[in-house]
XYZ file of C-alpha atoms in Angstrom:
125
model
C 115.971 123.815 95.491
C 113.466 121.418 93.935
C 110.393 120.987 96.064
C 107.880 117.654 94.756
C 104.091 117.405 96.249
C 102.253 114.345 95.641
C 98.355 113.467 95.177
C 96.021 111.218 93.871
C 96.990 107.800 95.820
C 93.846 105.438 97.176
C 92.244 102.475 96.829
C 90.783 100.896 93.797
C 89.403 97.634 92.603
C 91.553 95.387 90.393
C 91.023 96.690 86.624
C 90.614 100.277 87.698
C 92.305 103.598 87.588
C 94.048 106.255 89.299
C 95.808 109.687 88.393
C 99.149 110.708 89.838
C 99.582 114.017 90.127
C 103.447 115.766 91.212
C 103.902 119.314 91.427
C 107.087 120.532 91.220
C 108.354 123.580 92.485
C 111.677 126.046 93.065
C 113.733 128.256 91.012
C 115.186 125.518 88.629
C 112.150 123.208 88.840
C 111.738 123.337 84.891
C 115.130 122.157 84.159
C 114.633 118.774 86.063
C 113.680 115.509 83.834
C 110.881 114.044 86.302
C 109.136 110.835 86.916
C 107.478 108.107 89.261
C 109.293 105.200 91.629
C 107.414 102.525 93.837
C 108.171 100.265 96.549
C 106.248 97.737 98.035
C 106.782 96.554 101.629
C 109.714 94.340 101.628
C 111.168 95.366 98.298
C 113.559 97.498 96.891
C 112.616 100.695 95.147
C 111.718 100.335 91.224
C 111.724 103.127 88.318
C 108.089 103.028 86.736
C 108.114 105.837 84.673
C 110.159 108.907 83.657
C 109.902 112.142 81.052
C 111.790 114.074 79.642
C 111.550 118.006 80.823
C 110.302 119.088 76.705
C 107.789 116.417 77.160
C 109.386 115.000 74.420
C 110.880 111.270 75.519
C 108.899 108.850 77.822
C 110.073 105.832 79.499
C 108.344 102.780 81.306
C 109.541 99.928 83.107
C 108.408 96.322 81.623
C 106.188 95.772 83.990
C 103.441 98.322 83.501
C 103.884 99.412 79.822
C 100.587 99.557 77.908
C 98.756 100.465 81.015
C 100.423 103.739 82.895
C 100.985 106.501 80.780
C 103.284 109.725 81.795
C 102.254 113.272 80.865
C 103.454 116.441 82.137
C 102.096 119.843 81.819
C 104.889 122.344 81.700
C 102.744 125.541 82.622
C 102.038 124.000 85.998
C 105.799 122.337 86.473
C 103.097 119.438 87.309
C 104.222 115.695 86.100
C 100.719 113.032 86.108
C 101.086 109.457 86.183
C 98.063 107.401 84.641
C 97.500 104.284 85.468
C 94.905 101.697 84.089
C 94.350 98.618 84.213
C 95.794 98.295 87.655
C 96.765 94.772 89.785
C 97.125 93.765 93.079
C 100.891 93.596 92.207
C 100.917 97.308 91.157
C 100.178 97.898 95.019
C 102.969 100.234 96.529
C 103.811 103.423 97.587
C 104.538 105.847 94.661
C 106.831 108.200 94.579
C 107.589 111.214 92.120
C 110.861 112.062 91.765
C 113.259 114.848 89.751
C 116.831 114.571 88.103
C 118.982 116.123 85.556
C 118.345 113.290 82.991
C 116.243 110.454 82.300
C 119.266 108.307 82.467
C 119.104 108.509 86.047
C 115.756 107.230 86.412
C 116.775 104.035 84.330
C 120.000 103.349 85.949
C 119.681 103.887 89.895
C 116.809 105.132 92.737
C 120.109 105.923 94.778
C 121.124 108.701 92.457
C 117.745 110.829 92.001
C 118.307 114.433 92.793
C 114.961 115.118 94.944
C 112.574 113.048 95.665
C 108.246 113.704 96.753
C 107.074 111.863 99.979
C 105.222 109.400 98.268
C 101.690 108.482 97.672
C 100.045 104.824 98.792
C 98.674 102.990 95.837
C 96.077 100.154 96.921
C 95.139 97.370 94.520
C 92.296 94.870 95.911
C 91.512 91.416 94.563
């Protein structure tokens, strides 16, 4: 009932950017906390960011706080992911994802409601 289409992956330069963009939709699309997974090749799946549906509450793993920022623009039911200041170890295929609750996002990749086909993210040296 929750549909999620991704855009904005490529390939960038250490110490550049690129915009995320997820939009969400379905009859109960706006009651869904949303947010952004990755997995690189070899590795398990890792939370990166989530928000809260009001916009309100923002969460970011460790590893890229200070340089990805979450936004979401509730008109559109679209979620954006930001991300500066990006490193070869930030290369991965994203993926934007919906639940019920933040919690979810924080806890386990196993338990998210729907999930977007993900995005490739390329970081060069």
């Amino acid at each position: 009932q929750v549909q999620l289409v991704e855009s904005g992956g490529g390939l960038v330069q250490a110490g550049g950017s690129l915009r995320l963009s997820c939009a969400a939709s379905g009859r109960t699309a706006s009651s869904y906390a949303m947010g952004w997974f990755r997995q690189a090749p070899g590795k398990e799946r890792e939370f990166v960011a989530a928000i809260s549906r009001s916009g309100a509450t923002t969460y970011y793993a460790d590893s890229v706080k200070g340089r990805f920022t979450i936004s979401g623009d509730n008109a559109k039911n679209t979620v954006y992911l930001q991300m500066n200041s990006l490193k070869p170890e930030d290369t991965a295929v994203y993926y934007c994802a919906a639940d019920r609750t933040t919690f979810t996002f924080r806890d386990s990749a196993s338990r998210i409601d729907y999930w977007g086909q993900g995005t490739q993210v390329t970081v060069s040296s």
